[in-house]
mmCIF file of C-alpha atoms in Angstrom:
data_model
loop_
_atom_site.group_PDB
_atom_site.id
_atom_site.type_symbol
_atom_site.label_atom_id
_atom_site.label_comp_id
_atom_site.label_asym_id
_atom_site.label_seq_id
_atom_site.Cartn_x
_atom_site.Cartn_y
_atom_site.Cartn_z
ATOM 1 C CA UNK A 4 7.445 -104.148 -46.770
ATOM 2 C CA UNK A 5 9.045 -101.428 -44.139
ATOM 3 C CA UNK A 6 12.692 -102.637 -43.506
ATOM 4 C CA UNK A 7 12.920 -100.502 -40.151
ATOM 5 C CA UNK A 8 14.408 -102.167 -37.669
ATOM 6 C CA UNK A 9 12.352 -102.679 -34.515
ATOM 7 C CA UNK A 10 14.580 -102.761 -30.897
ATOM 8 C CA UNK A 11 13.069 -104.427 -28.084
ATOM 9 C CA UNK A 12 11.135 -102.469 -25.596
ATOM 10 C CA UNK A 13 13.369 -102.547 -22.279
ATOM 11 C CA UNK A 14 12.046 -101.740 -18.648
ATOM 12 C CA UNK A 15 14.361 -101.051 -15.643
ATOM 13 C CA UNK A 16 12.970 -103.294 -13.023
ATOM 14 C CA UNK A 17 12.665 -102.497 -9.561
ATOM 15 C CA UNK A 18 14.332 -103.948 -6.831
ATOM 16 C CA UNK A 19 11.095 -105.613 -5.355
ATOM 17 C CA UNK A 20 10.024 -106.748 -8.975
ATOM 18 C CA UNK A 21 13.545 -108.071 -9.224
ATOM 19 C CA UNK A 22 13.035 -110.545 -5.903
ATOM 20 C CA UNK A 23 9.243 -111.910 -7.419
ATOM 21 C CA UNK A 24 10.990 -112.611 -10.615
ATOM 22 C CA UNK A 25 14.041 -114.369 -8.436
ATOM 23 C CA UNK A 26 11.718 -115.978 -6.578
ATOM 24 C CA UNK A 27 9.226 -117.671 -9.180
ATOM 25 C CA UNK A 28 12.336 -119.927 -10.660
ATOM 26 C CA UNK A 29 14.867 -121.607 -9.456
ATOM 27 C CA UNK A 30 17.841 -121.669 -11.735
ATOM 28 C CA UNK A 31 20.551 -119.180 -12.137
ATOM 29 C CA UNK A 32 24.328 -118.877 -12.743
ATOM 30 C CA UNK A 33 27.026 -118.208 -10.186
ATOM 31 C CA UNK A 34 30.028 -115.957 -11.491
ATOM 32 C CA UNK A 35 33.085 -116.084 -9.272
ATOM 33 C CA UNK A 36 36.791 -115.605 -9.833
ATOM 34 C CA UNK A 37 39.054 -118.866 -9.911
ATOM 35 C CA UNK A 38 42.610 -118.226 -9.712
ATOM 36 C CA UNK A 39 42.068 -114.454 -11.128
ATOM 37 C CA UNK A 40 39.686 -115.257 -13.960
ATOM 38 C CA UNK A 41 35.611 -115.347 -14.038
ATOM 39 C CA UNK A 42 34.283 -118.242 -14.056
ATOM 40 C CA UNK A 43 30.675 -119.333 -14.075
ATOM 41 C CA UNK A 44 28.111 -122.056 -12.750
ATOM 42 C CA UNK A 45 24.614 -123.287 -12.719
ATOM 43 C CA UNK A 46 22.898 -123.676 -9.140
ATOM 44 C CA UNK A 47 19.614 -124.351 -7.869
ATOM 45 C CA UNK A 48 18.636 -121.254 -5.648
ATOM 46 C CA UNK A 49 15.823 -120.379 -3.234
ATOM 47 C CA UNK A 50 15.210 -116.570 -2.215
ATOM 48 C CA UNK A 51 14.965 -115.889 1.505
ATOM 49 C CA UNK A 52 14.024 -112.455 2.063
ATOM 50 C CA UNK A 53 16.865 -110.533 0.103
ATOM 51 C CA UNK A 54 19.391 -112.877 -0.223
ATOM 52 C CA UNK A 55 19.445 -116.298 -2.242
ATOM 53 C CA UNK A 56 20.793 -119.490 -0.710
ATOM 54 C CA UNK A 57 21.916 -122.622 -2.734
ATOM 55 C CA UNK A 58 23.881 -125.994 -1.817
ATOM 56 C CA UNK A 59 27.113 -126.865 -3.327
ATOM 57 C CA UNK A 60 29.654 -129.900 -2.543
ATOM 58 C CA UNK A 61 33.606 -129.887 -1.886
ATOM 59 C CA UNK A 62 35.490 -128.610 -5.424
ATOM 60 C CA UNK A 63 36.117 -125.311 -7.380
ATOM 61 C CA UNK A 64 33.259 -123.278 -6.581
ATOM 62 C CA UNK A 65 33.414 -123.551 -2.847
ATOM 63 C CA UNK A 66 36.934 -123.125 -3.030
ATOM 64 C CA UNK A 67 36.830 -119.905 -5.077
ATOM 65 C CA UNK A 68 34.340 -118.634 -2.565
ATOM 66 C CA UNK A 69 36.521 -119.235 0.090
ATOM 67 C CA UNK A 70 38.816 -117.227 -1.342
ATOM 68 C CA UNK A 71 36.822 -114.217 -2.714
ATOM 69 C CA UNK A 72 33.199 -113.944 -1.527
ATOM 70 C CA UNK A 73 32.387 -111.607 -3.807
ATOM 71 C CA UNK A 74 29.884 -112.896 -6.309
ATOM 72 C CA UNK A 75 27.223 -112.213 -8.917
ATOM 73 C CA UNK A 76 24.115 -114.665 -9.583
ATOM 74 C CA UNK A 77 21.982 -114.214 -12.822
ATOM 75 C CA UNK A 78 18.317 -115.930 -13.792
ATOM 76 C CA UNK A 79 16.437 -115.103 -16.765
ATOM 77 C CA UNK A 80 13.550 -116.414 -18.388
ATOM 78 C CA UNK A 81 12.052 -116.004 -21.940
ATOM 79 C CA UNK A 82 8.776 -116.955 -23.125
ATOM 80 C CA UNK A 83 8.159 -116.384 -26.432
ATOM 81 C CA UNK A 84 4.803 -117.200 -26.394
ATOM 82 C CA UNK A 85 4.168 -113.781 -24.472
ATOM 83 C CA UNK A 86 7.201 -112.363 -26.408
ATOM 84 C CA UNK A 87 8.308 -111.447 -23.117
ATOM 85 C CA UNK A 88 11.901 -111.778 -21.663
ATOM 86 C CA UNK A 89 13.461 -110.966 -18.191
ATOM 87 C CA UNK A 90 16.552 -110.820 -16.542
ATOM 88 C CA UNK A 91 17.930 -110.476 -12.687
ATOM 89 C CA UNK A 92 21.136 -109.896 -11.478
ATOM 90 C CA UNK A 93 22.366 -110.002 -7.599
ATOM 91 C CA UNK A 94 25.833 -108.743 -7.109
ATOM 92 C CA UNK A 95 26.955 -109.494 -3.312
ATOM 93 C CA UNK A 96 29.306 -111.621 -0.839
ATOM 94 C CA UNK A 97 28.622 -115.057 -0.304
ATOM 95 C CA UNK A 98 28.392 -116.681 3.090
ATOM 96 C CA UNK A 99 29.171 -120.372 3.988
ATOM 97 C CA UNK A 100 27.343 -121.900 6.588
ATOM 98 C CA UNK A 101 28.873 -123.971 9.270
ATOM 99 C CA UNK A 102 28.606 -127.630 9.151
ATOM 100 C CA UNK A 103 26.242 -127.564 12.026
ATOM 101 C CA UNK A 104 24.552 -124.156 11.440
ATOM 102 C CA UNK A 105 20.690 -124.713 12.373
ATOM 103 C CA UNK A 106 20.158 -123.365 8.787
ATOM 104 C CA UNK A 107 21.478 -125.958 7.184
ATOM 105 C CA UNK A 108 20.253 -128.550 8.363
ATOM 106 C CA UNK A 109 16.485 -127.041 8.330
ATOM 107 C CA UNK A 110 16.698 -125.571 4.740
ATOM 108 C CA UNK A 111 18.518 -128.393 3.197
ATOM 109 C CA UNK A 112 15.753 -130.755 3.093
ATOM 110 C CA UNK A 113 13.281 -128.602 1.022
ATOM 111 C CA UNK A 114 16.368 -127.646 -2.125
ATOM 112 C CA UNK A 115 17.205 -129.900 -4.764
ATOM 113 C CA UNK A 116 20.393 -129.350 -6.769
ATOM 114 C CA UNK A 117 20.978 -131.405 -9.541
ATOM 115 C CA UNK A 118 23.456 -133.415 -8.323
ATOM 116 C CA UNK A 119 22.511 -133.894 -4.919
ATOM 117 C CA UNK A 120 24.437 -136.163 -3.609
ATOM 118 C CA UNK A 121 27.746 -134.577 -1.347
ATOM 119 C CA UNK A 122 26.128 -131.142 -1.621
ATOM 120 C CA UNK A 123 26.712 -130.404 1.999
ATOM 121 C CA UNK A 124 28.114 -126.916 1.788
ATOM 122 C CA UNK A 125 24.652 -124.165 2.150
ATOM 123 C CA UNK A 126 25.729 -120.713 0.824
ATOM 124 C CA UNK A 127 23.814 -117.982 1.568
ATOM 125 C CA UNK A 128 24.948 -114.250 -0.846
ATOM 126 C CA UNK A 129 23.571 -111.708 0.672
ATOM 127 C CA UNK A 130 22.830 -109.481 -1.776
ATOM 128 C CA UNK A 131 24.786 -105.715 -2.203
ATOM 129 C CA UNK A 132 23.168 -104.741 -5.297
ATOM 130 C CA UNK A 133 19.866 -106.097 -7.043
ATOM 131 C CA UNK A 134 19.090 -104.641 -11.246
ATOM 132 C CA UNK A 135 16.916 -106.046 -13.800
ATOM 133 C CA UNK A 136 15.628 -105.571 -17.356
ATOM 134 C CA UNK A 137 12.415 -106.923 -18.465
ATOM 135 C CA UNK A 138 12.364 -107.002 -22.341
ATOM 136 C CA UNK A 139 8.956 -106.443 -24.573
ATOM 137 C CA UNK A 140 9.268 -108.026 -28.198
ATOM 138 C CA UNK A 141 7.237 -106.561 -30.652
ATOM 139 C CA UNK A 142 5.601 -109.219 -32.479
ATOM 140 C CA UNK A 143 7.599 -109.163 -35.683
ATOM 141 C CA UNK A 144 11.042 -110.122 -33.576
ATOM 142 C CA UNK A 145 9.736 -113.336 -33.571
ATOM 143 C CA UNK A 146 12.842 -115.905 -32.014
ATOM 144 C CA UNK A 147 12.794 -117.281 -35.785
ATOM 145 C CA UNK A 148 14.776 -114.519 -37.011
ATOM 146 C CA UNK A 149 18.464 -114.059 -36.775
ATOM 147 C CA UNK A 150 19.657 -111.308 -33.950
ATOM 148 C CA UNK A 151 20.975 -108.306 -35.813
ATOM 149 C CA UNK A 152 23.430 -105.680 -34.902
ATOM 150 C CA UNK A 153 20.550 -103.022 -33.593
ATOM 151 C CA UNK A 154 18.406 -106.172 -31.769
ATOM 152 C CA UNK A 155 21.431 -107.636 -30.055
ATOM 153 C CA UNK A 156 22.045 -103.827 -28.402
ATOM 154 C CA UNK A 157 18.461 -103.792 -27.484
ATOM 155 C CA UNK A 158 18.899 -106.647 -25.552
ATOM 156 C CA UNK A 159 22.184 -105.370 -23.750
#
């Protein structure tokens, strides 16, 4: 048996393949600096044209976007069936909408965030900087085998 290691294939995405990958889920992560140190959080997105918009309610994350709108949001997806694995990031400023802002009130009814309920707030990051990865597994990196020192910088 041939104990080369095998590194995942990895393909620079383009900004356009970025967006169709953003835009067939739904699920990401929200990094954004709390009182001087990262901090991170699930949402429930939806892409309009560049930019992703998400509800949130009163709390941290609002806050800390009030306070530096600079952001970064994150989705991935694996499937190992396809040994296939992707992943999106959108670095850009976050904008709150009004209270009253048309936009709210028509895009609100079609997103569902987890908790629903108070979720008033509709932010809107406009995006500065799109980059993506999609990663090709050669068959024998199954996800049954533990992630060595040469497949975990694949993946980076």
């Amino acid at each position: 048996m041939d104990e080369k290691r095998v590194a995942p294939k990895v393909e620079n995405l383009s900004p356009g393949q970025c967006w169709k990958l953003l835009s067939e889920t739904s699920i990401g992560r929200l990094a954004v600096t709390v009182d001087g140190h990262p901090d991170v959080f699930p949402v429930n997105y939806q892409v309009d044209g560049e930019s992703l918009i998400f509800r949130t309610g009163s709390g941290t994350k609002i806050d800390a976007l009030r306070a530096d709108a600079r952001v970064a949001v994150e989705a991935d997806a694996v499937s190992a069936e396809f040994g296939l694995a992707w992943s999106v990031v959108v670095k850009g400023r976050a904008e709150i909408a009004a209270a009253d802002d048309e936009v709210l009130n028509t895009t609100k009814q079609g997103m569902f965030p987890w908790q629903g309920v108070g979720k008033d707030h509709l932010v809107r990051v406009v995006a500065e900087e799109v980059t993506g990865k999609r990663f090709t597994l050669d068959a024998s990196m199954s996800w049954r085998i533990p992630l060595d020192d040469a497949i975990r910088a694949g993946l980076e």
